[in-house]
Amino acid sequence: MIRNETEYQAAVARLKEEKKRISEQEKRLAQMKLSSTEVKRAIEPMLSFHLQLEEEVEGYEKLKRGDLGEFKNLHGIGRALVALRIALGLSQRDLAEKLDLHESQVSRDERNEYHGITLDRASRILDALGVDLLSRFKSPVVERTKKAGRKAG
């Protein structure tokens, strides 16, 4: 996951380099009189890496546009916190200042996607970002409760 503008710029530059490298490799392999199937098989790992990097760049661009996606049952809360910071246009330094932490701590936490974060800490981060997290329960228990309420009335 790309977490900041520096990583984004580096990834975009790397994409351009990889595209050129793939093209050069295809030409070299073709000059070796390999079949198109053999060429494709030989460059497949490079293409796979390129596609993965493209997806990361596109994901960061979506976050910058405010498209955060969803998470379920707090799985992915760490990624969501990183995504919120990016979508709000805040740097890791900005968030660190709001939390009265050193920027390196925020960087480390985000690199680990806030693994093992407490609810209290997540709440502090959401408050610092000025974001309210709303949740609702959707389960068979809630559905049964609704049905029972209708039968009683």
PDB file of C-alpha atoms in Angstrom:
ATOM      1  CA  MET A   1       0.000   0.000   0.000  1.00  0.00           C
ATOM      2  CA  ILE A   2       1.336   3.412  -0.959  1.00  0.00           C
ATOM      3  CA  ARG A   3       1.122   5.629   2.144  1.00  0.00           C
ATOM      4  CA  ASN A   4       2.421   9.029   1.101  1.00  0.00           C
ATOM      5  CA  GLU A   5       3.193  11.308  -1.815  1.00  0.00           C
ATOM      6  CA  THR A   6       6.893  10.400  -1.855  1.00  0.00           C
ATOM      7  CA  GLU A   7       6.074   6.701  -2.198  1.00  0.00           C
ATOM      8  CA  TYR A   8       3.480   7.559  -4.862  1.00  0.00           C
ATOM      9  CA  GLN A   9       5.950   9.577  -6.950  1.00  0.00           C
ATOM     10  CA  ALA A  10       8.541   6.802  -6.649  1.00  0.00           C
ATOM     11  CA  ALA A  11       5.968   4.202  -7.741  1.00  0.00           C
ATOM     12  CA  VAL A  12       4.914   6.266 -10.770  1.00  0.00           C
ATOM     13  CA  ALA A  13       8.569   6.654 -11.804  1.00  0.00           C
ATOM     14  CA  ARG A  14       9.152   2.927 -11.254  1.00  0.00           C
ATOM     15  CA  LEU A  15       6.127   2.147 -13.448  1.00  0.00           C
ATOM     16  CA  LYS A  16       7.626   4.121 -16.319  1.00  0.00           C
ATOM     17  CA  GLU A  17      10.988   2.409 -15.879  1.00  0.00           C
ATOM     18  CA  GLU A  18       9.388  -1.037 -15.739  1.00  0.00           C
ATOM     19  CA  LYS A  19       7.341  -0.405 -18.868  1.00  0.00           C
ATOM     20  CA  LYS A  20      10.500   0.518 -20.741  1.00  0.00           C
ATOM     21  CA  ARG A  21      12.373  -2.478 -19.297  1.00  0.00           C
ATOM     22  CA  ILE A  22       9.574  -4.858 -20.321  1.00  0.00           C
ATOM     23  CA  SER A  23       9.596  -3.508 -23.857  1.00  0.00           C
ATOM     24  CA  GLU A  24      13.386  -3.855 -24.103  1.00  0.00           C
ATOM     25  CA  GLN A  25      13.248  -7.386 -22.736  1.00  0.00           C
ATOM     26  CA  GLU A  26      10.550  -8.369 -25.255  1.00  0.00           C
ATOM     27  CA  LYS A  27      12.760  -7.078 -28.088  1.00  0.00           C
ATOM     28  CA  ARG A  28      15.817  -8.967 -26.790  1.00  0.00           C
ATOM     29  CA  LEU A  29      13.877 -12.196 -26.479  1.00  0.00           C
ATOM     30  CA  ALA A  30      12.368 -11.796 -29.948  1.00  0.00           C
ATOM     31  CA  GLN A  31      15.863 -11.271 -31.364  1.00  0.00           C
ATOM     32  CA  MET A  32      16.803 -14.591 -29.824  1.00  0.00           C
ATOM     33  CA  LYS A  33      14.159 -16.161 -32.119  1.00  0.00           C
ATOM     34  CA  LEU A  34      11.937 -17.254 -29.241  1.00  0.00           C
ATOM     35  CA  SER A  35       8.310 -17.978 -30.015  1.00  0.00           C
ATOM     36  CA  SER A  36       5.673 -15.547 -28.813  1.00  0.00           C
ATOM     37  CA  THR A  37       4.640 -18.106 -26.167  1.00  0.00           C
ATOM     38  CA  GLU A  38       8.207 -18.356 -24.895  1.00  0.00           C
ATOM     39  CA  VAL A  39       8.556 -14.561 -24.830  1.00  0.00           C
ATOM     40  CA  LYS A  40       5.299 -14.250 -22.934  1.00  0.00           C
ATOM     41  CA  ARG A  41       6.387 -16.883 -20.402  1.00  0.00           C
ATOM     42  CA  ALA A  42       9.759 -15.198 -19.927  1.00  0.00           C
ATOM     43  CA  ILE A  43       8.341 -11.729 -19.230  1.00  0.00           C
ATOM     44  CA  GLU A  44       5.364 -12.905 -17.179  1.00  0.00           C
ATOM     45  CA  PRO A  45       7.032 -12.192 -13.794  1.00  0.00           C
ATOM     46  CA  MET A  46       7.902  -8.670 -14.938  1.00  0.00           C
ATOM     47  CA  LEU A  47       4.327  -8.097 -16.103  1.00  0.00           C
ATOM     48  CA  SER A  48       2.962  -9.431 -12.826  1.00  0.00           C
ATOM     49  CA  PHE A  49       5.082  -6.986 -10.828  1.00  0.00           C
ATOM     50  CA  HIS A  50       4.085  -4.165 -13.189  1.00  0.00           C
ATOM     51  CA  LEU A  51       0.363  -4.915 -12.763  1.00  0.00           C
ATOM     52  CA  GLN A  52       0.692  -5.075  -8.987  1.00  0.00           C
ATOM     53  CA  LEU A  53       2.443  -1.703  -8.957  1.00  0.00           C
ATOM     54  CA  GLU A  54      -0.230  -0.235 -11.255  1.00  0.00           C
ATOM     55  CA  GLU A  55      -2.919  -1.431  -8.828  1.00  0.00           C
ATOM     56  CA  GLU A  56      -1.124   0.213  -5.899  1.00  0.00           C
ATOM     57  CA  VAL A  57      -0.813   3.500  -7.814  1.00  0.00           C
ATOM     58  CA  GLU A  58      -4.489   3.370  -8.823  1.00  0.00           C
ATOM     59  CA  GLY A  59      -5.454   2.551  -5.221  1.00  0.00           C
ATOM     60  CA  TYR A  60      -3.573   5.585  -3.898  1.00  0.00           C
ATOM     61  CA  GLU A  61      -5.165   7.797  -6.555  1.00  0.00           C
ATOM     62  CA  LYS A  62      -8.617   6.521  -5.525  1.00  0.00           C
ATOM     63  CA  LEU A  63      -7.861   7.355  -1.896  1.00  0.00           C
ATOM     64  CA  LYS A  64      -6.760  10.864  -2.855  1.00  0.00           C
ATOM     65  CA  ARG A  65     -10.150  11.271  -4.576  1.00  0.00           C
ATOM     66  CA  GLY A  66     -11.895  10.184  -1.360  1.00  0.00           C
ATOM     67  CA  ASP A  67     -12.921   6.690  -2.504  1.00  0.00           C
ATOM     68  CA  LEU A  68     -12.217   4.753   0.697  1.00  0.00           C
ATOM     69  CA  GLY A  69     -14.090   1.516   0.155  1.00  0.00           C
ATOM     70  CA  GLU A  70     -15.497  -0.441   3.099  1.00  0.00           C
ATOM     71  CA  PHE A  71     -14.364  -2.742   5.860  1.00  0.00           C
ATOM     72  CA  LYS A  72     -16.304  -5.276   7.873  1.00  0.00           C
ATOM     73  CA  ASN A  73     -16.274  -6.078  11.604  1.00  0.00           C
ATOM     74  CA  LEU A  74     -13.247  -3.836  12.172  1.00  0.00           C
ATOM     75  CA  HIS A  75     -11.124  -6.054   9.908  1.00  0.00           C
ATOM     76  CA  GLY A  76      -9.089  -3.588   7.919  1.00  0.00           C
ATOM     77  CA  ILE A  77      -9.422  -0.713  10.376  1.00  0.00           C
ATOM     78  CA  GLY A  78      -5.676  -0.066  10.113  1.00  0.00           C
ATOM     79  CA  ARG A  79      -5.794   0.279   6.339  1.00  0.00           C
ATOM     80  CA  ALA A  80      -8.908   2.427   6.719  1.00  0.00           C
ATOM     81  CA  LEU A  81      -7.090   4.813   9.061  1.00  0.00           C
ATOM     82  CA  VAL A  82      -4.246   5.186   6.560  1.00  0.00           C
ATOM     83  CA  ALA A  83      -6.783   5.649   3.757  1.00  0.00           C
ATOM     84  CA  LEU A  84      -8.624   8.349   5.703  1.00  0.00           C
ATOM     85  CA  ARG A  85      -5.439  10.313   6.299  1.00  0.00           C
ATOM     86  CA  ILE A  86      -4.580  10.163   2.598  1.00  0.00           C
ATOM     87  CA  ALA A  87      -8.119  11.052   1.493  1.00  0.00           C
ATOM     88  CA  LEU A  88      -8.089  14.061   3.816  1.00  0.00           C
ATOM     89  CA  GLY A  89      -4.835  15.240   2.242  1.00  0.00           C
ATOM     90  CA  LEU A  90      -2.877  15.033   5.476  1.00  0.00           C
ATOM     91  CA  SER A  91       0.753  13.978   5.640  1.00  0.00           C
ATOM     92  CA  GLN A  92       2.070  11.597   8.254  1.00  0.00           C
ATOM     93  CA  ARG A  93       3.728  14.629   9.837  1.00  0.00           C
ATOM     94  CA  ASP A  94       0.368  16.444  10.030  1.00  0.00           C
ATOM     95  CA  LEU A  95      -1.233  13.482  11.782  1.00  0.00           C
ATOM     96  CA  ALA A  96       1.723  13.103  14.135  1.00  0.00           C
ATOM     97  CA  GLU A  97       1.379  16.747  15.173  1.00  0.00           C
ATOM     98  CA  LYS A  98      -2.337  16.319  15.829  1.00  0.00           C
ATOM     99  CA  LEU A  99      -1.597  13.241  17.958  1.00  0.00           C
ATOM    100  CA  ASP A 100       1.403  14.831  19.656  1.00  0.00           C
ATOM    101  CA  LEU A 101       3.655  12.021  18.390  1.00  0.00           C
ATOM    102  CA  HIS A 102       6.847  11.911  16.386  1.00  0.00           C
ATOM    103  CA  GLU A 103       6.350  11.463  12.649  1.00  0.00           C
ATOM    104  CA  SER A 104       8.449   8.285  12.730  1.00  0.00           C
ATOM    105  CA  GLN A 105       5.874   6.692  15.065  1.00  0.00           C
ATOM    106  CA  VAL A 106       3.023   7.376  12.641  1.00  0.00           C
ATOM    107  CA  SER A 107       5.163   6.095   9.770  1.00  0.00           C
ATOM    108  CA  ARG A 108       5.960   2.892  11.677  1.00  0.00           C
ATOM    109  CA  ASP A 109       2.315   2.395  12.689  1.00  0.00           C
ATOM    110  CA  GLU A 110       1.110   2.886   9.132  1.00  0.00           C
ATOM    111  CA  ARG A 111       3.787   0.608   7.688  1.00  0.00           C
ATOM    112  CA  ASN A 112       2.354  -2.087  10.000  1.00  0.00           C
ATOM    113  CA  GLU A 113      -1.206  -0.977   9.152  1.00  0.00           C
ATOM    114  CA  TYR A 114      -1.816  -0.296  12.852  1.00  0.00           C
ATOM    115  CA  HIS A 115      -1.610  -4.016  13.615  1.00  0.00           C
ATOM    116  CA  GLY A 116      -2.955  -4.703  17.108  1.00  0.00           C
ATOM    117  CA  ILE A 117      -4.328  -1.176  17.532  1.00  0.00           C
ATOM    118  CA  THR A 118      -6.589  -0.651  20.537  1.00  0.00           C
ATOM    119  CA  LEU A 119     -10.050   0.822  20.147  1.00  0.00           C
ATOM    120  CA  ASP A 120      -8.972   3.763  22.301  1.00  0.00           C
ATOM    121  CA  ARG A 121      -6.040   4.505  19.998  1.00  0.00           C
ATOM    122  CA  ALA A 122      -8.201   4.132  16.867  1.00  0.00           C
ATOM    123  CA  SER A 123     -10.691   6.536  18.418  1.00  0.00           C
ATOM    124  CA  ARG A 124      -7.922   9.088  19.127  1.00  0.00           C
ATOM    125  CA  ILE A 125      -6.777   8.868  15.512  1.00  0.00           C
ATOM    126  CA  LEU A 126     -10.320   9.293  14.200  1.00  0.00           C
ATOM    127  CA  ASP A 127     -10.755  12.317  16.484  1.00  0.00           C
ATOM    128  CA  ALA A 128      -7.464  13.796  15.257  1.00  0.00           C
ATOM    129  CA  LEU A 129      -8.648  13.303  11.676  1.00  0.00           C
ATOM    130  CA  GLY A 130     -11.988  14.915  12.523  1.00  0.00           C
ATOM    131  CA  VAL A 131     -13.878  11.837  11.351  1.00  0.00           C
ATOM    132  CA  ASP A 132     -16.817  10.031  12.910  1.00  0.00           C
ATOM    133  CA  LEU A 133     -17.034   6.290  12.377  1.00  0.00           C
ATOM    134  CA  LEU A 134     -20.631   5.117  12.309  1.00  0.00           C
ATOM    135  CA  SER A 135     -21.470   1.443  12.524  1.00  0.00           C
ATOM    136  CA  ARG A 136     -24.550  -0.709  12.683  1.00  0.00           C
ATOM    137  CA  PHE A 137     -25.205  -4.328  13.455  1.00  0.00           C
ATOM    138  CA  LYS A 138     -26.432  -6.567  10.700  1.00  0.00           C
ATOM    139  CA  SER A 139     -26.958 -10.079  11.925  1.00  0.00           C
ATOM    140  CA  PRO A 140     -29.609 -12.744  12.430  1.00  0.00           C
ATOM    141  CA  VAL A 141     -30.096 -11.456  16.003  1.00  0.00           C
ATOM    142  CA  VAL A 142     -31.133  -8.013  14.764  1.00  0.00           C
ATOM    143  CA  GLU A 143     -33.427  -9.546  12.141  1.00  0.00           C
ATOM    144  CA  ARG A 144     -35.088 -11.792  14.744  1.00  0.00           C
ATOM    145  CA  THR A 145     -35.561  -8.810  17.061  1.00  0.00           C
ATOM    146  CA  LYS A 146     -37.301  -6.873  14.280  1.00  0.00           C
ATOM    147  CA  LYS A 147     -39.580  -9.806  13.456  1.00  0.00           C
ATOM    148  CA  ALA A 148     -40.427 -10.322  17.140  1.00  0.00           C
ATOM    149  CA  GLY A 149     -41.305  -6.621  17.456  1.00  0.00           C
ATOM    150  CA  ARG A 150     -43.701  -6.820  14.503  1.00  0.00           C
ATOM    151  CA  LYS A 151     -45.434  -9.920  15.904  1.00  0.00           C
ATOM    152  CA  ALA A 152     -45.913  -8.252  19.308  1.00  0.00           C
ATOM    153  CA  GLY A 153     -47.474  -5.154  17.749  1.00  0.00           C
TER     154      GLY A 153
END
